Short mmCIF file of C-alpha atoms in Angstrom, two decimals:
data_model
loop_
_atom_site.label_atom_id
_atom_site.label_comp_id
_atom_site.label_asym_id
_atom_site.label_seq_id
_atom_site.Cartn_x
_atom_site.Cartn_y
_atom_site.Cartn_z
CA UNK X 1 0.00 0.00 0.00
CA UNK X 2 1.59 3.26 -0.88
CA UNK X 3 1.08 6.60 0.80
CA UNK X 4 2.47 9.73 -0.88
CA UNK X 5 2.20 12.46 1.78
CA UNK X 6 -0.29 11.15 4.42
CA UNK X 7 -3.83 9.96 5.26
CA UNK X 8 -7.03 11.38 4.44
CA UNK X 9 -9.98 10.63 6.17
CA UNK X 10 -13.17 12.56 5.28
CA UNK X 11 -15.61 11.88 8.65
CA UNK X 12 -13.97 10.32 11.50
CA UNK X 13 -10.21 10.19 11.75
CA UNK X 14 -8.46 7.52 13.72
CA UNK X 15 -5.17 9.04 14.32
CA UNK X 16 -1.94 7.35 15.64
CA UNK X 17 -0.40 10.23 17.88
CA UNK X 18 2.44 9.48 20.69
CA UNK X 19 0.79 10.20 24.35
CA UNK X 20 2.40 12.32 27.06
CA UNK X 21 3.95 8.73 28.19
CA UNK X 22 5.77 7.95 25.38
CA UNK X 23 3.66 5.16 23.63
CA UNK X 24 1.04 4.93 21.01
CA UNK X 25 -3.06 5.27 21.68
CA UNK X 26 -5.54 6.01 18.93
CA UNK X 27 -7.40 9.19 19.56
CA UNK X 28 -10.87 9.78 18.12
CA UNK X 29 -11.81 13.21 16.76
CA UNK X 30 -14.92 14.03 15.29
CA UNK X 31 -13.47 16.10 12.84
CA UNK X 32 -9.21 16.29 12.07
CA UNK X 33 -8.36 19.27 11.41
CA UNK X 34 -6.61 20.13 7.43
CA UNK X 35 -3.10 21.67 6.59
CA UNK X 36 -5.52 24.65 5.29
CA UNK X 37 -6.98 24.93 8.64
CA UNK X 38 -3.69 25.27 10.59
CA UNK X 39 -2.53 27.82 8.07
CA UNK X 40 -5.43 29.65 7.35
CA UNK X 41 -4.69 33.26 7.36
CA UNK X 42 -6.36 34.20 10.23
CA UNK X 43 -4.01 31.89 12.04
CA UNK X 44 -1.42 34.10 12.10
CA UNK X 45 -0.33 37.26 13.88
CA UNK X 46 2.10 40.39 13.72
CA UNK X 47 4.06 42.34 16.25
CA UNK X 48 2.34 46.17 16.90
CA UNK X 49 4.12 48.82 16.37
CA UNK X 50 7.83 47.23 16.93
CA UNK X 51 6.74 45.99 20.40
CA UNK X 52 9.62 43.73 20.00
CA UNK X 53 7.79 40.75 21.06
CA UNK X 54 8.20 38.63 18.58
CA UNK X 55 8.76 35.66 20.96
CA UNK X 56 5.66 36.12 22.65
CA UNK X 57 3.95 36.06 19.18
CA UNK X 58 5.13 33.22 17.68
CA UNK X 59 4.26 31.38 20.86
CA UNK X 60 0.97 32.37 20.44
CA UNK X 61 0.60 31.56 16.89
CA UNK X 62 1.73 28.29 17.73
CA UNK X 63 -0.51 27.94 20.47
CA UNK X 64 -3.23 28.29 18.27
CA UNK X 65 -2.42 25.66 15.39
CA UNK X 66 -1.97 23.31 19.26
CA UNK X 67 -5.65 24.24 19.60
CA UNK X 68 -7.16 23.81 16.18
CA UNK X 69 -5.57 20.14 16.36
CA UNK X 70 -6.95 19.38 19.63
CA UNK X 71 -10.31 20.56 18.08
CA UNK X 72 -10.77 23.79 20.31
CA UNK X 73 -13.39 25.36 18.36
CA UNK X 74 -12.50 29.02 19.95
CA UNK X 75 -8.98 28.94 19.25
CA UNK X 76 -9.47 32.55 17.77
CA UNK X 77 -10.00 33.61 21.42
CA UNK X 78 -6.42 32.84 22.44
CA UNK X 79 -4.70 36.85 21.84
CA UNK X 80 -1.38 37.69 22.30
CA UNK X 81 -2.99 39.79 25.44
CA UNK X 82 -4.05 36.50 27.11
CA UNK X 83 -1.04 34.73 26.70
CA UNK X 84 1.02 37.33 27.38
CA UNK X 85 -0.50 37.53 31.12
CA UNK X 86 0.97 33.68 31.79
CA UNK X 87 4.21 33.67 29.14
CA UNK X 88 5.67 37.06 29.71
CA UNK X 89 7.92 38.96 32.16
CA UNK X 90 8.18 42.73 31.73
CA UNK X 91 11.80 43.64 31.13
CA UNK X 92 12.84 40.22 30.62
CA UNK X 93 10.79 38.54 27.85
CA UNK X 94 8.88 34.67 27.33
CA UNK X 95 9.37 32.80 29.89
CA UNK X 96 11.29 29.22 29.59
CA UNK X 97 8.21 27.60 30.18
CA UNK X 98 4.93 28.17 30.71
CA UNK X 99 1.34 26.63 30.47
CA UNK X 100 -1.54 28.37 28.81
CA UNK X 101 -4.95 26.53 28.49
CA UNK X 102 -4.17 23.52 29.49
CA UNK X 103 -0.97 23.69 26.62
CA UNK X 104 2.77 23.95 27.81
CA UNK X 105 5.40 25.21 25.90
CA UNK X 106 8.90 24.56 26.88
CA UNK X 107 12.38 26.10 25.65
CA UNK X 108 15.11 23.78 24.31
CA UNK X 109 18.89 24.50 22.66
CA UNK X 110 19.77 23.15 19.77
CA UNK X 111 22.86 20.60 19.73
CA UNK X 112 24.51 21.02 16.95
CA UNK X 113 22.36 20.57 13.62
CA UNK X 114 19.38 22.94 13.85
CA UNK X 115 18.41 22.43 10.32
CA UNK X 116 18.45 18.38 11.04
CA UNK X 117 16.87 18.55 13.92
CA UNK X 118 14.21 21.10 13.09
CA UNK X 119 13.07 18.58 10.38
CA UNK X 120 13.08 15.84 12.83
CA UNK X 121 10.93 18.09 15.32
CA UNK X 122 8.35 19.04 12.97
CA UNK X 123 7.33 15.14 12.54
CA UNK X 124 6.76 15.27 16.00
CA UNK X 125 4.90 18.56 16.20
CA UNK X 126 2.85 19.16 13.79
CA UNK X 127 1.84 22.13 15.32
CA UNK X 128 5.32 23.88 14.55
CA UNK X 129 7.98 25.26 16.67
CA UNK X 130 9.34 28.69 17.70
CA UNK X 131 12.84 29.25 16.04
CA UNK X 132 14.85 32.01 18.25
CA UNK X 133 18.03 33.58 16.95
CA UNK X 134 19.10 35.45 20.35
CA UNK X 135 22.89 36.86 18.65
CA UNK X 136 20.97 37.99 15.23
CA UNK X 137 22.10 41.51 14.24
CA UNK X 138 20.72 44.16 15.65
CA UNK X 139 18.69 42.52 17.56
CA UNK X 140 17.27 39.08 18.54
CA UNK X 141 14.54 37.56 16.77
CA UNK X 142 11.75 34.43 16.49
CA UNK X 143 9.61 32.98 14.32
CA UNK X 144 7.16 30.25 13.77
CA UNK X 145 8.70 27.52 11.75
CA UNK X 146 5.42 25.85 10.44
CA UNK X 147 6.66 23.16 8.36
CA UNK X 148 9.27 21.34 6.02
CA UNK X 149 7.00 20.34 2.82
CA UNK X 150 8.87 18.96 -0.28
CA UNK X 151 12.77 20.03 1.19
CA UNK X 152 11.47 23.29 2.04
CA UNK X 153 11.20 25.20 5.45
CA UNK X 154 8.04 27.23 6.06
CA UNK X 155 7.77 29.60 8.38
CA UNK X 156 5.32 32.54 9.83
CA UNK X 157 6.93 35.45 10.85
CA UNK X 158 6.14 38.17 13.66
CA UNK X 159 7.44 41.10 12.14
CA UNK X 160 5.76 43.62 9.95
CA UNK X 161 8.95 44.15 7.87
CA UNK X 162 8.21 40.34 5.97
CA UNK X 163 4.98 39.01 3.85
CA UNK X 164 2.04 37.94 6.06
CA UNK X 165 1.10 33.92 6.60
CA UNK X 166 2.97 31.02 5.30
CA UNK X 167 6.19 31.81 3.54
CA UNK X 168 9.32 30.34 2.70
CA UNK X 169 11.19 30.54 5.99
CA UNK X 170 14.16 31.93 2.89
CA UNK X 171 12.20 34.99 3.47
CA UNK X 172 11.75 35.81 7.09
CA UNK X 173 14.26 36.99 9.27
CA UNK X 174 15.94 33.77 11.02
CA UNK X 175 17.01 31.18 8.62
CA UNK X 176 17.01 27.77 10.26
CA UNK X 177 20.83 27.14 10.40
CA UNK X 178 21.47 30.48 12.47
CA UNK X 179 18.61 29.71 15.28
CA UNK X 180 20.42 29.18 18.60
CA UNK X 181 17.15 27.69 20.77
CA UNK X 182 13.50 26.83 20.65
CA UNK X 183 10.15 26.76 21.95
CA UNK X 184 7.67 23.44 21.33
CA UNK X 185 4.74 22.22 23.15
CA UNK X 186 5.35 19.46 25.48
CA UNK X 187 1.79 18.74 26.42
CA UNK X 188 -0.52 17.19 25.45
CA UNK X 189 0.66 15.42 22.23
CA UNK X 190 -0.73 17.55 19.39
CA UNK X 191 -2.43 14.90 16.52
CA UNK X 192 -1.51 15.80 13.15
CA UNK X 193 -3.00 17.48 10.56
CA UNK X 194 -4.69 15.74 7.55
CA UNK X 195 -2.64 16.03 4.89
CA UNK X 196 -3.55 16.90 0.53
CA UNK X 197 -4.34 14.03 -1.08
CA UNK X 198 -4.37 13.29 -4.93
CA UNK X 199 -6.42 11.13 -6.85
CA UNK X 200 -4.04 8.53 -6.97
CA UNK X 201 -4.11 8.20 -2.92
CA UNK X 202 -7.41 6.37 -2.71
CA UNK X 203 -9.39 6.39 0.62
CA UNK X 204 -9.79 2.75 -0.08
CA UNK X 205 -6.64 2.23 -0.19
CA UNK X 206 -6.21 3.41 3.45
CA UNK X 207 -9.27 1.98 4.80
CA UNK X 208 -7.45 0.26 7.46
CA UNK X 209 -6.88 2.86 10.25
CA UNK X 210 -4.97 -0.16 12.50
CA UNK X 211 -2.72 -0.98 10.18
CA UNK X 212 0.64 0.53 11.36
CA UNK X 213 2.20 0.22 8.06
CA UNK X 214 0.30 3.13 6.62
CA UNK X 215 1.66 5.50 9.61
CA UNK X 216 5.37 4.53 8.70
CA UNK X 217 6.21 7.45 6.43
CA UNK X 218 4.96 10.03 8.87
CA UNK X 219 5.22 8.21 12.65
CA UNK X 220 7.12 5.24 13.79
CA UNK X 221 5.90 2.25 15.77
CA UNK X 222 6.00 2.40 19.56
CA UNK X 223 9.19 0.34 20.37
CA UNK X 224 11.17 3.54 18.69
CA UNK X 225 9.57 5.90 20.42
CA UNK X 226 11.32 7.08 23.52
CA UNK X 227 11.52 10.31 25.71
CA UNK X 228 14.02 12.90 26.47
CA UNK X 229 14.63 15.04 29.70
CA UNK X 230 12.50 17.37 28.12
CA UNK X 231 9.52 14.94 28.01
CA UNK X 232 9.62 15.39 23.94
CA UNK X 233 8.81 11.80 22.25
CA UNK X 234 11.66 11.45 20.22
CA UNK X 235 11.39 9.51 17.32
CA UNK X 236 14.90 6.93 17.41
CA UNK X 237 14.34 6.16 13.45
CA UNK X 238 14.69 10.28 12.41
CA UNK X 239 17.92 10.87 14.46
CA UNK X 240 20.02 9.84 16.97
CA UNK X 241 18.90 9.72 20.33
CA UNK X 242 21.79 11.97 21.78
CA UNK X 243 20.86 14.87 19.04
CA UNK X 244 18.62 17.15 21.40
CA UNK X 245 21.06 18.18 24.51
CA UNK X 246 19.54 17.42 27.88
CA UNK X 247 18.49 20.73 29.57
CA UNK X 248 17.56 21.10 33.03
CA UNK X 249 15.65 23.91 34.56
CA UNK X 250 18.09 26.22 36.60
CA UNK X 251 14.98 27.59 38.44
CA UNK X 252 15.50 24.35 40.76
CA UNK X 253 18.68 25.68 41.86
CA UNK X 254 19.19 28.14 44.70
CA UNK X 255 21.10 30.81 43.74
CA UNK X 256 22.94 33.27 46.16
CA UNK X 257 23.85 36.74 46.33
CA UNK X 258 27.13 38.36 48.00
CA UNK X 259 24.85 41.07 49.00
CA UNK X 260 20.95 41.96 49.95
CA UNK X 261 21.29 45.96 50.67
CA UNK X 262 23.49 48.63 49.22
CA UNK X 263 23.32 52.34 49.47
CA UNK X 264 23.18 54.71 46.95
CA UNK X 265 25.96 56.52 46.08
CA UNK X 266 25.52 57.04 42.27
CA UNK X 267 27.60 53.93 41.29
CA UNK X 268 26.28 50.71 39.75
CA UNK X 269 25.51 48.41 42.30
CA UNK X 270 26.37 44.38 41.32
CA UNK X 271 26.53 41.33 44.05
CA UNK X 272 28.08 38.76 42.69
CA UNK X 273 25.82 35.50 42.15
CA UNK X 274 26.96 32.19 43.38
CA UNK X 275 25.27 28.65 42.30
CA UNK X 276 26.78 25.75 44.06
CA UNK X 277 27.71 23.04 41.14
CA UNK X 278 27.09 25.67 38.48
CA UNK X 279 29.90 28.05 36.81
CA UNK X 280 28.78 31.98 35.70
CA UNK X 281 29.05 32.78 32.32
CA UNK X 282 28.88 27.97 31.04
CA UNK X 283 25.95 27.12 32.87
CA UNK X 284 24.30 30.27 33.47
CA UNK X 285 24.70 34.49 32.93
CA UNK X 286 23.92 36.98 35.53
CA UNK X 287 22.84 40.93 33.96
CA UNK X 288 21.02 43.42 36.22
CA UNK X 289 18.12 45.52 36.16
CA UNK X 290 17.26 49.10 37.54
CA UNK X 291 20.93 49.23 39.86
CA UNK X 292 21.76 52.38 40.57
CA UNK X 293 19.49 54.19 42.05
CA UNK X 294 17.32 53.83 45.24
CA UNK X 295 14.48 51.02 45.12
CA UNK X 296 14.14 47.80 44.54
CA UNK X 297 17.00 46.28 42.19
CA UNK X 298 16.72 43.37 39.94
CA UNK X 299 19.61 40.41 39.27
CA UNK X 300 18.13 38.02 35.93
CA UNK X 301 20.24 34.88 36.16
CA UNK X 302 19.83 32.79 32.87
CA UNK X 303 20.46 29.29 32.39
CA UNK X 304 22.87 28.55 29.19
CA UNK X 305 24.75 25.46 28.02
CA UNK X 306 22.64 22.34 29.48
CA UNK X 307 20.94 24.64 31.48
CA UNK X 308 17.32 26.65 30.59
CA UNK X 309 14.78 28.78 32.33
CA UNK X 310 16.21 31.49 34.90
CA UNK X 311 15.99 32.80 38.61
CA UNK X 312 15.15 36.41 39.67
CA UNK X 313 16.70 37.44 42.52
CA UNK X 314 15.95 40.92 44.23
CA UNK X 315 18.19 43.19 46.09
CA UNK X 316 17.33 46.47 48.01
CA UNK X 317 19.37 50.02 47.48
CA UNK X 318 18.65 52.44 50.34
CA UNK X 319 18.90 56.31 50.26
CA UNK X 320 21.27 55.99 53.63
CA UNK X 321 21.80 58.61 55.96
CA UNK X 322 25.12 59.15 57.51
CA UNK X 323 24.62 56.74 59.83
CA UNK X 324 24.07 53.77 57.22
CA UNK X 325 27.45 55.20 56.05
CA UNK X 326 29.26 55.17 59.58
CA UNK X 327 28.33 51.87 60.21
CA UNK X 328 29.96 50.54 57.01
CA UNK X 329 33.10 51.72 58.02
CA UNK X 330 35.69 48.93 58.29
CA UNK X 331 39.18 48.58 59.75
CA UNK X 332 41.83 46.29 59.86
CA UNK X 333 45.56 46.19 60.51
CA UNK X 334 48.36 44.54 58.49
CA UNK X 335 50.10 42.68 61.32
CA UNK X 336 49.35 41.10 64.40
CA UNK X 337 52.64 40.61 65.10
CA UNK X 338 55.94 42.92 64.92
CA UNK X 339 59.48 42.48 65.86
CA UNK X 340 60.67 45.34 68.23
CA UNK X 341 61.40 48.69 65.98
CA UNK X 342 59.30 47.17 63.74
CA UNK X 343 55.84 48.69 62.00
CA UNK X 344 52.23 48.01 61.26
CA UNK X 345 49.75 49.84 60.11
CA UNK X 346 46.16 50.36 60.56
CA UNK X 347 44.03 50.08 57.22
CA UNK X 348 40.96 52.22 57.46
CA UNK X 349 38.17 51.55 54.73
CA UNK X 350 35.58 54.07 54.71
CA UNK X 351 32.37 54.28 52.35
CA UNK X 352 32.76 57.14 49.79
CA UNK X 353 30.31 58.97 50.77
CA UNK X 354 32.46 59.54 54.29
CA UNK X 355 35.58 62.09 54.68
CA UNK X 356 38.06 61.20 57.39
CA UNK X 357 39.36 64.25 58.65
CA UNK X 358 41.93 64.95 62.62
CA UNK X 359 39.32 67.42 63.06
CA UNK X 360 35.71 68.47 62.14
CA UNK X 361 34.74 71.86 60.31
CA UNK X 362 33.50 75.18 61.30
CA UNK X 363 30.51 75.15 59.42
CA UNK X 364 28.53 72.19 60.49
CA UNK X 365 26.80 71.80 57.01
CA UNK X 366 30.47 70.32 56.28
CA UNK X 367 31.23 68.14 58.87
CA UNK X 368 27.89 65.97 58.61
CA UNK X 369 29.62 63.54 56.24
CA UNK X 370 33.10 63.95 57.95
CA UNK X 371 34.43 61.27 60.26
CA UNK X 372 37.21 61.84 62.74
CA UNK X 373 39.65 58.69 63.26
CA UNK X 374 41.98 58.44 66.36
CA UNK X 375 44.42 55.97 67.44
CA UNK X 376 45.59 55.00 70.93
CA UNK X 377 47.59 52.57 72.67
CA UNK X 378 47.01 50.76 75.97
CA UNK X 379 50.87 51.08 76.68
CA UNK X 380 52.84 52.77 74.42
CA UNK X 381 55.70 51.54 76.32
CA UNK X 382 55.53 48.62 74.21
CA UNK X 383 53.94 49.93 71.16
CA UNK X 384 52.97 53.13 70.02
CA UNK X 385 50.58 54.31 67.61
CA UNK X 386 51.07 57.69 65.64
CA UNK X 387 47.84 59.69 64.15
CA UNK X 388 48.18 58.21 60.58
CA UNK X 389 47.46 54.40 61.98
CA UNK X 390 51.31 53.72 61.98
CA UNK X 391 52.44 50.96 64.91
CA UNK X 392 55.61 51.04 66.18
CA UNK X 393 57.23 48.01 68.86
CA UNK X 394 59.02 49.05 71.76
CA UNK X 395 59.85 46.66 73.42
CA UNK X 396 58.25 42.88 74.36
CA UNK X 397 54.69 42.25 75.45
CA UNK X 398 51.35 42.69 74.52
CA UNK X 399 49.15 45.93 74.00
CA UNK X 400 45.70 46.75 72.33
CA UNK X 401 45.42 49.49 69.48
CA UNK X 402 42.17 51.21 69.96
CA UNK X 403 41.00 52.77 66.50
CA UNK X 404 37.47 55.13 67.60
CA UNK X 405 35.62 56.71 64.48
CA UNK X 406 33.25 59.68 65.34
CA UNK X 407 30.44 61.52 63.75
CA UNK X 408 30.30 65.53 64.18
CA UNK X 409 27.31 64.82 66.88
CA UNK X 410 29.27 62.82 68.88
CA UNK X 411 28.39 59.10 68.01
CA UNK X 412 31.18 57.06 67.67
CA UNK X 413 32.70 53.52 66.75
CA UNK X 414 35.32 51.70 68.04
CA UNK X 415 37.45 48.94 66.92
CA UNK X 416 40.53 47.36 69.31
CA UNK X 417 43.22 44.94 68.20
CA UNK X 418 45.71 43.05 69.65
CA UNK X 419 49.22 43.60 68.37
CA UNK X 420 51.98 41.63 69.96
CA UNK X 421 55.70 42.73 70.02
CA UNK X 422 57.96 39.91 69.93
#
């Protein structure tokens, strides 16, 4: 029996789709949807006005072919509006995954052969997948690749600069080779479309709906179908089980910053992230968002590599007073221990915001920000202490270095040290 491009049935289609669990059931629909259907004009959708969410619109045209295959009769009703309240972050973009009635889509990275593997894709989602070029010049872009009919790539594209519909993906603005990632619909299984038949393609001839053989040019039989991390059925007879890298959500991860509260001072403000097992800039990047200036500041930490979705960490930038200031002040010294007629000094680190001054100013609008640093030794016998910080030894023993910072009103900080003179 011979089957050129598919199966046509004209009332009720049997159709051989894999199930969320990776085997084979028969699903009933009263009515399959057509290729025409799925790529009806009214299917597809454009960006307004720039908006430069062309992710967000792709996902939603391909939430809507999901939903004219399931046979959701009001599939015009899902808007980029109403999936953008479940897919989208302000200021950050789609998210890696995300579920909108009752359909989730998913992000993946290619391995190595996008074209390949976008072929081998589209047999398993007939529905289509999102192509994203994130390092296209100027500016990242995506796209709905549709299908590959007769060695060609189809695509629909978001933006208002290329043809509306279905067109050659040759003219839209990410060519298959150059896409870094995608988005695809891991549940439910989508069934497939029906697809043009000719003359010579009887019905009769495919009056047998449980006869495997007629699903082997378009599916394969259950013992190759298998899962990846992902939860995609992978076909084993398209490609090689290893194609699609494993990718693991970084969102399970805890991630850590160096830092919770800064104060303003005009300078960008950037704690260092820390995930344990994971290395910045192979398994994930770190950028930052609104961290300058007083108010709530963002950290978007992206998985990369084998590693998708991201984590959004917060941190808090104060307007401080000169107290928030004072009590940032740090101090150290460079030895603990010093031969006698030997040095150490004292190593005063004060927020920039802060003058150290021997004494305060006149004019007290001045002094508010000024601190005054003294230095004292419990026996200078042993060691002394000069007003720069520097330590001298005297002679043998043991003696405390008092360091006391003070504000112009009086309130004042005091560190003490230990220095030994041997």
């Amino acid at each position: 029996m011979r089957v050129q491009k598919g199966i046509a049935i004209i009332l009720t289609v049997l159709i051989l789709s894999p199930c969320f669990y990776g085997s084979y059931n028969f699903i009933t629909y009263s009515k399959a949807a057509s290729f025409d259907e799925i790529n009806h004009p009214d299917v597809f959708l454009k960006q307004v006005n720039g908006d430069m969410q062309c992710t967000l619109v792709a996902a939603t045209m391909l939430i809507r072919r999901a939903a004219i295959l399931t046979g959701n009769p009001n599939w015009k009703d899902i808007t980029v509006d109403k999936v953008k309240v479940q897919a989208w972050v302000d200021g950050i973009g789609l998210k890696y995954t995300f579920t909108y009635a009752g359909i989730t889509v998913n992000k993946a990275k290619f391995a190595n052969d996008p074209v390949n593997e976008s072929i081998a894709l589209l047999q398993q989602h007939p529905e289509g997948i999102v192509l994203y070029h994130q390092n296209r010049k100027p500016r990242a872009h995506a796209i709905l690749l549709t299908d590959y009919t007769d060695g060609i790539f189809y695509c629909a594209d978001p933006s208002d600069a290329v043809p509306y519909g279905r067109i050659p993906v040759s003219l839209g603005l990410v060519q298959v080779e150059n896409a870094d990632s995608y988005y695809y619909i891991s549940s439910p299984s989508i069934p497939s479309y029906i697809y043009p038949y000719t003359n010579e393609d009887s019905i009769s001839e495919n009056n047998n709906a449980n006869d495997k053989s007629v699903y082997n040019e378009n599916s394969a039989v259950s013992e190759n179908i298998e899962k990846n991390n992902n939860g995609v059925s992978i076909d084993t007879n398209l490609y090689d089980e290893n194609t699609i890298s494993p990718v693991t959500d970084i969102s399970l991860y805890e991630a850590q910053l160096s830092r919770a509260i800064f104060y303003y001072d005009g300078n960008v403000k950037k704690p260092t992230v820390k995930i344990p097992g994971l290395t910045e800039n192979i398994d994930y990047t770190v950028s930052y968002i609104n961290n300058i200036y007083p108010g709530t500041a963002t950290v978007v930490i992206v998985g990369t590599g084998n590693y998708s979705g991201y984590i959004i960490k917060n941190f808090e930038i104060r307007q401080a007073t000169v107290y928030d200031y004072f009590n940032d002040i740090n101090v150290a010294v460079s030895k603990s221990s010093i031969k006698v007629g030997k040095t150490a000094k004292i190593e005063l680190s004060l927020p920039d915001a802060l003058t150290a001054v021997k004494d305060f100013s006149i004019e007290e609008q001045n002094a508010v920000y000024e601190v005054k640093i003294s230095y004292s030794s419990s026996n200078s016998k042993i060691a002394k202490v000069n007003s720069n910080g520097k330590i001298t030894g005297k002679k043998k023993g043991t003696v405390k270095i008092k360091v006391t910072a003070e504000l112009a009103d009086g309130t004042k900080k005091e560190f003490t040290f230990k220095i030994k003179v041997k």
